[in-house]
Amino acid sequence: EKGGYEHFMLKEIHEQPKVVRDTIHSVLQNGKISFESVGLTDEEMRNIQQIYIVACGSAYHVGMAAQYVLEELTSLQVRVELASEFRYRTMTLAKNSLAIIISQSGETADSLAALRLCKEKGVKTLGIVNVVGSSIAREADDVFYTLAGPEISVATTKAYSCQLVAAYLLAMQFAKARGEITEERFAALAADIETIPEKIQRILEDKERLQWFASKIVNIKDAFFIGRGIDYAIGMEGSLKLKEISYIHSEAYAAGELKHGPISLIEDGTVVFSVVTQSALYEKTISNMVEVKSRGAKLFGLTTYGNYAMEDTADFTVYIPKIDNLFAGSLSVIPLQLLSYYVSVGKGFDVDKPRNLAKSVTVE
Ligand code: M6R
C-alpha cells in the first residue's frame, strides 16, 4: 500500500504533482475559474471586505502564505489566526467578513470550534478541507475540497500543497470577481499555476543532492529558518516539518526579526536555512544571511534559478524552477519536505508516526 516507497511520507511527497494538478483542475479549466462546486459566488466575493483565515499547524502556515497572496491580488483585509487562540479572543468580527477554515482532516477540535463560533456570530464560513464528509466540511457554509486523497503520514505534505494552490485559486477568483486584476495578469497567473505540478516533479527528480545534505546534518542539535514574506511562511512550515519528524530543535523567524533577539543564538556551526524566492526581498534577506554567517552559521540557501546573488554567502544552495513570486512557496517547500524526511530516516526514526503526535488533533 506504500506503492513501493519505504514510507507513506515519501509516497505522499511524490504524489504531489498529481494531487496538486487535480486540485487546480477541480476549479480551473481553460484559463477560467469556476467556483460552482465550492458555492461562494462572485457577488458574495464582491461584498466581502474582511477575511479571517483560521487553522492549526501546517494549515495555519498555508494561511500565512495565503494572506500575502490575497493582499497582493485584492484590496481585502486579511487576518490569519491560530484556531486555538482565535476562539478564546473577545474580538468583534467585522461585518461583511468571511472566515476561511483550513483543515486537512476536517476534524481538528480547535478549528471546528472556531468555525462554530464564526457561525454563531453570523460570519459566513468557507472550509478548505481534504476529508469529504468531515465535521468542518459538513458544517461550513461552503467547501473547497482539496483532492489530496487519504494522507497517512502524520507530517502533512500533499494536503499542505493542495491547500496552498486552493488558496491561490481563491485569491485569483476574488481578484477577478472584484475587478481588481487585469485580464492579462489573471491569464498569466492561470498559465503559471498550471506549471506548478511539473515543476514540483522536477524538484523531486533532483532529490539526491538533498539526501546528501541531509546526511551531513543528522547530528545537529538546532536549526533556524529565515525568510521574508511568503518565504517566512515557508520557513515556518520547513521548521515544523523538521522538528516534527527529526526531533531537532528548530525555529523559524522573519529574517528582519533576527536582530531583535534570536541572533544571539547563532554560534559556530549553527545551521540556518534561508528561503529567498521573493525577488523584491532578495537583498534584504541576503544581508541577514551575511550577518549570521559572520557569526559562524552554516547556511543552506533556497532560491530561484537565475538568482545567483547568494552563491558567495550560502554554503549549500538549492535552486527551484522560476515561477511567479506568488506561487514560489509551492516549489520551495518541496526541498524542505524532502530534507526533513531524509534527516528523520537518517536518524532511524518512525517517520510516519512521530512520537507524541496524532494525525488529527481532536482534543483542545
Ligand atoms: O487536519 P488539520 O489540517 O486541521 O491539521 C492541522 C495540524 O494538526 C496539522 O497540520 C499538523 O500541524 C501536521 N502534523 C503538520 O505536519
mmCIF file of C-alpha atoms in Angstrom, residues 52-340:
data_model
loop_
_atom_site.group_PDB
_atom_site.id
_atom_site.type_symbol
_atom_site.label_atom_id
_atom_site.label_comp_id
_atom_site.label_asym_id
_atom_site.label_seq_id
_atom_site.Cartn_x
_atom_site.Cartn_y
_atom_site.Cartn_z
ATOM 1 C CA TYR A 52 -10.250 35.676 8.780
ATOM 2 C CA ILE A 53 -8.167 32.631 7.999
ATOM 3 C CA VAL A 54 -8.286 30.224 10.917
ATOM 4 C CA ALA A 55 -6.317 26.990 11.197
ATOM 5 C CA CYS A 56 -3.742 24.982 13.163
ATOM 6 C CA GLY A 57 -0.229 23.729 12.426
ATOM 7 C CA SER A 58 0.685 23.393 8.777
ATOM 8 C CA ALA A 59 -2.764 24.561 7.708
ATOM 9 C CA TYR A 60 -2.039 27.770 9.612
ATOM 10 C CA HIS A 61 1.187 28.121 7.631
ATOM 11 C CA VAL A 62 -0.851 27.848 4.443
ATOM 12 C CA GLY A 63 -2.951 30.682 5.852
ATOM 13 C CA MET A 64 0.170 32.788 6.351
ATOM 14 C CA ALA A 65 1.165 32.337 2.716
ATOM 15 C CA ALA A 66 -2.417 32.891 1.575
ATOM 16 C CA GLN A 67 -2.503 36.221 3.373
ATOM 17 C CA TYR A 68 0.354 37.569 1.258
ATOM 18 C CA VAL A 69 -1.268 36.348 -1.943
ATOM 19 C CA LEU A 70 -4.701 37.751 -1.080
ATOM 20 C CA GLU A 71 -3.196 41.083 -0.094
ATOM 21 C CA GLU A 72 -1.172 41.241 -3.286
ATOM 22 C CA LEU A 73 -4.095 40.483 -5.573
ATOM 23 C CA THR A 74 -7.027 42.125 -3.799
ATOM 24 C CA SER A 75 -7.946 45.026 -1.544
ATOM 25 C CA LEU A 76 -9.326 42.641 1.094
ATOM 26 C CA GLN A 77 -8.335 42.980 4.726
ATOM 27 C CA VAL A 78 -6.892 39.646 5.823
ATOM 28 C CA ARG A 79 -6.097 38.282 9.263
ATOM 29 C CA VAL A 80 -4.613 34.885 9.943
ATOM 30 C CA GLU A 81 -5.378 33.313 13.277
ATOM 31 C CA LEU A 82 -4.413 30.176 15.136
ATOM 32 C CA ALA A 83 -7.700 28.424 15.829
ATOM 33 C CA SER A 84 -6.690 27.663 19.412
ATOM 34 C CA GLU A 85 -6.220 31.388 20.077
ATOM 35 C CA PHE A 86 -8.920 32.866 17.886
ATOM 36 C CA ARG A 87 -11.700 31.007 19.638
ATOM 37 C CA TYR A 88 -10.841 32.461 23.039
ATOM 38 C CA ARG A 89 -10.444 36.061 21.931
ATOM 39 C CA THR A 90 -13.095 38.656 22.636
ATOM 40 C CA MET A 91 -12.886 40.285 19.280
ATOM 41 C CA THR A 92 -15.563 41.997 17.266
ATOM 42 C CA LEU A 93 -15.805 40.294 13.940
ATOM 43 C CA ALA A 94 -16.266 42.680 11.060
ATOM 44 C CA LYS A 95 -19.473 42.825 9.069
ATOM 45 C CA ASN A 96 -19.172 41.539 5.521
ATOM 46 C CA SER A 97 -16.499 39.110 6.565
ATOM 47 C CA LEU A 98 -15.658 35.573 5.567
ATOM 48 C CA ALA A 99 -13.952 33.030 7.805
ATOM 49 C CA ILE A 100 -11.822 30.518 5.921
ATOM 50 C CA ILE A 101 -11.135 27.405 7.969
ATOM 51 C CA ILE A 102 -8.292 25.338 6.556
ATOM 52 C CA SER A 103 -8.072 21.718 7.689
ATOM 53 C CA GLN A 104 -6.865 18.522 6.086
ATOM 54 C CA SER A 105 -8.827 16.214 8.386
ATOM 55 C CA GLY A 106 -11.794 18.498 8.881
ATOM 56 C CA GLU A 107 -11.836 17.231 12.470
ATOM 57 C CA THR A 108 -9.310 19.402 14.293
ATOM 58 C CA ALA A 109 -11.100 20.354 17.521
ATOM 59 C CA ASP A 110 -9.949 23.962 17.729
ATOM 60 C CA SER A 111 -10.607 24.645 14.049
ATOM 61 C CA LEU A 112 -14.075 23.161 14.330
ATOM 62 C CA ALA A 113 -14.809 25.224 17.446
ATOM 63 C CA ALA A 114 -13.605 28.365 15.648
ATOM 64 C CA LEU A 115 -15.893 27.572 12.732
ATOM 65 C CA ARG A 116 -18.869 27.172 15.059
ATOM 66 C CA LEU A 117 -18.034 30.426 16.784
ATOM 67 C CA CYS A 118 -17.968 32.277 13.471
ATOM 68 C CA LYS A 119 -21.304 30.824 12.510
ATOM 69 C CA GLU A 120 -22.810 31.839 15.849
ATOM 70 C CA LYS A 121 -21.618 35.374 15.227
ATOM 71 C CA GLY A 122 -23.197 35.405 11.814
ATOM 72 C CA VAL A 123 -19.951 35.269 9.840
ATOM 73 C CA LYS A 124 -20.029 33.336 6.600
ATOM 74 C CA THR A 125 -17.688 30.345 6.564
ATOM 75 C CA LEU A 126 -15.685 28.559 3.902
ATOM 76 C CA GLY A 127 -13.829 25.325 4.609
ATOM 77 C CA ILE A 128 -10.729 24.284 2.685
ATOM 78 C CA VAL A 129 -10.916 20.641 3.629
ATOM 79 C CA ASN A 130 -9.483 17.366 2.375
ATOM 80 C CA VAL A 131 -11.703 14.756 4.015
ATOM 81 C CA VAL A 132 -15.134 14.563 2.418
ATOM 82 C CA GLY A 133 -17.972 14.475 4.910
ATOM 83 C CA SER A 134 -15.767 15.516 7.844
ATOM 84 C CA SER A 135 -17.228 17.787 10.535
ATOM 85 C CA ILE A 136 -15.768 21.014 9.155
ATOM 86 C CA ALA A 137 -16.854 20.113 5.633
ATOM 87 C CA ARG A 138 -20.376 19.403 6.844
ATOM 88 C CA GLU A 139 -20.744 22.496 8.970
ATOM 89 C CA ALA A 140 -19.076 25.152 6.826
ATOM 90 C CA ASP A 141 -21.377 27.173 4.572
ATOM 91 C CA ASP A 142 -19.181 26.448 1.548
ATOM 92 C CA VAL A 143 -16.377 23.953 0.969
ATOM 93 C CA PHE A 144 -13.394 23.938 -1.339
ATOM 94 C CA TYR A 145 -12.287 20.322 -1.315
ATOM 95 C CA THR A 146 -8.605 19.686 -1.806
ATOM 96 C CA LEU A 147 -8.097 16.494 -3.778
ATOM 97 C CA ALA A 148 -5.038 15.179 -1.952
ATOM 98 C CA GLY A 149 -6.615 11.784 -1.287
ATOM 99 C CA PRO A 150 -6.010 9.983 2.010
ATOM 100 C CA GLU A 151 -2.944 11.249 3.816
ATOM 101 C CA ILE A 152 -1.489 8.689 6.219
ATOM 102 C CA SER A 153 1.788 10.233 7.319
ATOM 103 C CA VAL A 154 1.367 12.409 10.395
ATOM 104 C CA ALA A 155 3.616 15.018 8.798
ATOM 105 C CA THR A 156 1.496 16.617 6.137
ATOM 106 C CA THR A 157 2.946 17.169 2.673
ATOM 107 C CA LYS A 158 0.483 16.598 -0.137
ATOM 108 C CA ALA A 159 -2.515 18.008 1.724
ATOM 109 C CA TYR A 160 -0.484 21.111 2.554
ATOM 110 C CA SER A 161 0.468 21.566 -1.106
ATOM 111 C CA CYS A 162 -3.146 21.191 -2.207
ATOM 112 C CA GLN A 163 -4.276 23.725 0.397
ATOM 113 C CA LEU A 164 -1.716 26.185 -0.940
ATOM 114 C CA VAL A 165 -2.990 26.003 -4.516
ATOM 115 C CA ALA A 166 -6.580 26.187 -3.297
ATOM 116 C CA ALA A 167 -5.657 29.434 -1.562
ATOM 117 C CA TYR A 168 -4.049 30.835 -4.733
ATOM 118 C CA LEU A 169 -7.124 29.981 -6.783
ATOM 119 C CA LEU A 170 -9.365 31.567 -4.209
ATOM 120 C CA ALA A 171 -7.286 34.747 -4.236
ATOM 121 C CA MET A 172 -7.338 34.826 -8.041
ATOM 122 C CA GLN A 173 -11.095 34.438 -8.163
ATOM 123 C CA PHE A 174 -11.613 37.106 -5.508
ATOM 124 C CA ALA A 175 -9.467 39.468 -7.561
ATOM 125 C CA LYS A 176 -11.377 38.629 -10.721
ATOM 126 C CA ALA A 177 -14.851 38.911 -9.199
ATOM 127 C CA ARG A 178 -13.957 42.253 -7.629
ATOM 128 C CA GLY A 179 -12.440 43.626 -10.803
ATOM 129 C CA GLU A 180 -9.084 44.058 -9.074
ATOM 130 C CA ILE A 181 -6.925 42.221 -11.567
ATOM 131 C CA THR A 182 -6.315 42.880 -15.255
ATOM 132 C CA GLU A 183 -7.250 40.185 -17.758
ATOM 133 C CA GLU A 184 -3.584 39.861 -18.698
ATOM 134 C CA ARG A 185 -2.390 39.346 -15.146
ATOM 135 C CA PHE A 186 -5.161 36.831 -14.494
ATOM 136 C CA ALA A 187 -4.304 34.918 -17.659
ATOM 137 C CA ALA A 188 -0.610 34.945 -16.774
ATOM 138 C CA LEU A 189 -1.335 33.604 -13.287
ATOM 139 C CA ALA A 190 -3.707 30.973 -14.662
ATOM 140 C CA ALA A 191 -0.991 29.793 -17.035
ATOM 141 C CA ASP A 192 1.664 29.875 -14.337
ATOM 142 C CA ILE A 193 -0.328 27.975 -11.734
ATOM 143 C CA GLU A 194 -0.649 25.149 -14.278
ATOM 144 C CA THR A 195 3.128 24.775 -14.293
ATOM 145 C CA ILE A 196 3.353 24.025 -10.560
ATOM 146 C CA PRO A 197 2.875 20.223 -10.846
ATOM 147 C CA GLU A 198 5.592 19.681 -13.454
ATOM 148 C CA LYS A 199 7.977 21.973 -11.551
ATOM 149 C CA ILE A 200 7.372 20.024 -8.332
ATOM 150 C CA GLN A 201 8.145 16.909 -10.356
ATOM 151 C CA ARG A 202 11.457 18.394 -11.481
ATOM 152 C CA ILE A 203 12.442 19.159 -7.896
ATOM 153 C CA LEU A 204 11.587 15.596 -6.877
ATOM 154 C CA GLU A 205 13.821 14.226 -9.616
ATOM 155 C CA ASP A 206 16.762 16.070 -8.126
ATOM 156 C CA LYS A 207 16.427 14.688 -4.628
ATOM 157 C CA GLU A 208 19.838 13.019 -4.306
ATOM 158 C CA ARG A 209 21.575 16.293 -3.509
ATOM 159 C CA LEU A 210 19.149 16.897 -0.689
ATOM 160 C CA GLN A 211 19.657 13.392 0.563
ATOM 161 C CA TRP A 212 23.388 14.059 0.660
ATOM 162 C CA PHE A 213 22.910 17.341 2.508
ATOM 163 C CA ALA A 214 20.542 15.666 4.980
ATOM 164 C CA SER A 215 23.222 13.093 5.769
ATOM 165 C CA LYS A 216 25.507 15.956 6.835
ATOM 166 C CA ILE A 217 23.066 17.425 9.331
ATOM 167 C CA VAL A 218 21.575 14.399 11.092
ATOM 168 C CA ASN A 219 23.526 15.191 14.234
ATOM 169 C CA ILE A 220 22.791 18.881 14.582
ATOM 170 C CA LYS A 221 21.012 19.985 17.738
ATOM 171 C CA ASP A 222 19.367 23.180 16.491
ATOM 172 C CA ALA A 223 18.284 24.703 13.223
ATOM 173 C CA PHE A 224 16.884 28.055 12.207
ATOM 174 C CA PHE A 225 14.786 29.034 9.229
ATOM 175 C CA ILE A 226 14.661 32.591 7.995
ATOM 176 C CA GLY A 227 12.788 34.363 5.229
ATOM 177 C CA ARG A 228 10.601 37.335 4.479
ATOM 178 C CA GLY A 229 7.030 37.480 3.210
ATOM 179 C CA ILE A 230 5.950 34.214 1.624
ATOM 180 C CA ASP A 231 9.424 32.855 2.316
ATOM 181 C CA TYR A 232 8.817 33.361 6.029
ATOM 182 C CA ALA A 233 5.597 31.346 5.790
ATOM 183 C CA ILE A 234 7.507 28.548 4.052
ATOM 184 C CA GLY A 235 10.268 28.740 6.650
ATOM 185 C CA MET A 236 7.634 28.178 9.345
ATOM 186 C CA GLU A 237 6.481 25.056 7.543
ATOM 187 C CA GLY A 238 10.032 23.813 6.906
ATOM 188 C CA SER A 239 10.829 24.263 10.559
ATOM 189 C CA LEU A 240 7.712 22.420 11.720
ATOM 190 C CA LYS A 241 8.438 19.535 9.348
ATOM 191 C CA LEU A 242 11.982 19.212 10.619
ATOM 192 C CA LYS A 243 11.150 19.295 14.330
ATOM 193 C CA GLU A 244 8.109 17.083 13.964
ATOM 194 C CA ILE A 245 9.854 14.073 12.453
ATOM 195 C CA SER A 246 13.559 14.515 13.208
ATOM 196 C CA TYR A 247 13.170 15.909 16.751
ATOM 197 C CA ILE A 248 15.778 18.552 16.010
ATOM 198 C CA HIS A 249 15.068 21.769 17.821
ATOM 199 C CA SER A 250 14.131 24.250 15.156
ATOM 200 C CA GLU A 251 12.769 27.784 14.966
ATOM 201 C CA ALA A 252 11.582 29.933 12.105
ATOM 202 C CA TYR A 253 11.948 33.684 12.140
ATOM 203 C CA ALA A 254 11.023 36.540 9.921
ATOM 204 C CA ALA A 255 14.539 37.411 8.732
ATOM 205 C CA GLY A 256 14.198 41.016 9.876
ATOM 206 C CA GLU A 257 13.483 39.887 13.433
ATOM 207 C CA LEU A 258 16.861 38.206 13.918
ATOM 208 C CA LYS A 259 18.487 41.335 15.215
ATOM 209 C CA HIS A 260 15.747 41.746 17.789
ATOM 210 C CA GLY A 261 16.920 38.768 19.794
ATOM 211 C CA PRO A 262 17.328 35.415 18.067
ATOM 212 C CA ILE A 263 20.695 36.229 16.508
ATOM 213 C CA SER A 264 22.211 35.755 19.965
ATOM 214 C CA LEU A 265 21.610 32.013 19.489
ATOM 215 C CA ILE A 266 23.830 31.786 16.414
ATOM 216 C CA GLU A 267 27.234 30.278 17.070
ATOM 217 C CA ASP A 268 29.888 28.472 15.135
ATOM 218 C CA GLY A 269 28.274 25.757 13.026
ATOM 219 C CA THR A 270 24.607 26.622 13.722
ATOM 220 C CA VAL A 271 22.589 25.604 10.662
ATOM 221 C CA VAL A 272 20.417 28.342 9.164
ATOM 222 C CA PHE A 273 18.059 27.627 6.295
ATOM 223 C CA SER A 274 17.301 30.727 4.258
ATOM 224 C CA VAL A 275 14.365 30.794 1.906
ATOM 225 C CA VAL A 276 14.909 33.509 -0.684
ATOM 226 C CA THR A 277 12.412 33.411 -3.555
ATOM 227 C CA GLN A 278 10.711 36.800 -3.319
ATOM 228 C CA SER A 279 12.664 38.977 -5.712
ATOM 229 C CA ALA A 280 11.756 42.286 -4.081
ATOM 230 C CA LEU A 281 13.196 40.990 -0.805
ATOM 231 C CA TYR A 282 16.336 39.187 -2.062
ATOM 232 C CA GLU A 283 18.782 41.799 -0.952
ATOM 233 C CA LYS A 284 17.299 42.286 2.476
ATOM 234 C CA THR A 285 17.332 38.574 3.310
ATOM 235 C CA ILE A 286 20.788 38.094 1.871
ATOM 236 C CA SER A 287 22.082 40.813 4.178
ATOM 237 C CA ASN A 288 20.583 38.849 7.093
ATOM 238 C CA MET A 289 22.351 35.752 5.790
ATOM 239 C CA VAL A 290 25.642 37.638 5.785
ATOM 240 C CA GLU A 291 25.013 38.666 9.381
ATOM 241 C CA VAL A 292 24.515 35.113 10.618
ATOM 242 C CA LYS A 293 27.395 33.837 8.519
ATOM 243 C CA SER A 294 29.773 36.278 10.130
ATOM 244 C CA ARG A 295 28.745 34.694 13.454
ATOM 245 C CA GLY A 296 29.685 31.261 12.193
ATOM 246 C CA ALA A 297 26.381 29.974 10.813
ATOM 247 C CA LYS A 298 26.357 27.199 8.236
ATOM 248 C CA LEU A 299 24.000 28.442 5.567
ATOM 249 C CA PHE A 300 21.553 26.474 3.476
ATOM 250 C CA GLY A 301 20.137 28.724 0.766
ATOM 251 C CA LEU A 302 16.939 28.019 -1.125
ATOM 252 C CA THR A 303 16.297 30.273 -4.081
ATOM 253 C CA THR A 304 15.143 30.500 -7.680
ATOM 254 C CA TYR A 305 17.223 29.656 -10.757
ATOM 255 C CA GLY A 306 18.687 32.860 -12.057
ATOM 256 C CA ASN A 307 19.293 34.373 -8.635
ATOM 257 C CA TYR A 308 22.966 33.741 -8.056
ATOM 258 C CA ALA A 309 23.354 36.629 -5.612
ATOM 259 C CA MET A 310 23.744 34.324 -2.632
ATOM 260 C CA GLU A 311 26.276 31.958 -4.158
ATOM 261 C CA ASP A 312 29.136 33.515 -2.220
ATOM 262 C CA THR A 313 27.204 33.542 1.015
ATOM 263 C CA ALA A 314 25.428 30.188 1.204
ATOM 264 C CA ASP A 315 27.410 27.020 1.911
ATOM 265 C CA PHE A 316 24.877 24.873 0.097
ATOM 266 C CA THR A 317 22.325 26.211 -2.367
ATOM 267 C CA VAL A 318 19.236 24.583 -3.794
ATOM 268 C CA TYR A 319 17.519 26.147 -6.784
ATOM 269 C CA ILE A 320 13.848 25.883 -7.630
ATOM 270 C CA PRO A 321 12.401 26.497 -11.118
ATOM 271 C CA LYS A 322 11.280 30.004 -11.979
ATOM 272 C CA ILE A 323 7.663 30.834 -11.260
ATOM 273 C CA ASP A 324 5.563 33.857 -10.328
ATOM 274 C CA ASN A 325 6.682 35.068 -6.899
ATOM 275 C CA LEU A 326 3.193 34.458 -5.526
ATOM 276 C CA PHE A 327 3.420 30.724 -6.240
ATOM 277 C CA ALA A 328 7.048 30.154 -5.249
ATOM 278 C CA GLY A 329 6.062 28.612 -1.913
ATOM 279 C CA SER A 330 4.617 25.599 -3.715
ATOM 280 C CA LEU A 331 8.098 24.849 -5.000
ATOM 281 C CA SER A 332 10.333 25.967 -2.139
ATOM 282 C CA VAL A 333 8.516 23.799 0.368
ATOM 283 C CA ILE A 334 9.368 20.604 -1.544
ATOM 284 C CA PRO A 335 13.127 20.515 -0.818
ATOM 285 C CA LEU A 336 12.317 21.248 2.834
ATOM 286 C CA GLN A 337 9.900 18.307 2.997
ATOM 287 C CA LEU A 338 12.495 16.007 1.448
ATOM 288 C CA LEU A 339 15.188 17.245 3.739
ATOM 289 C CA SER A 340 13.225 16.565 6.921
#
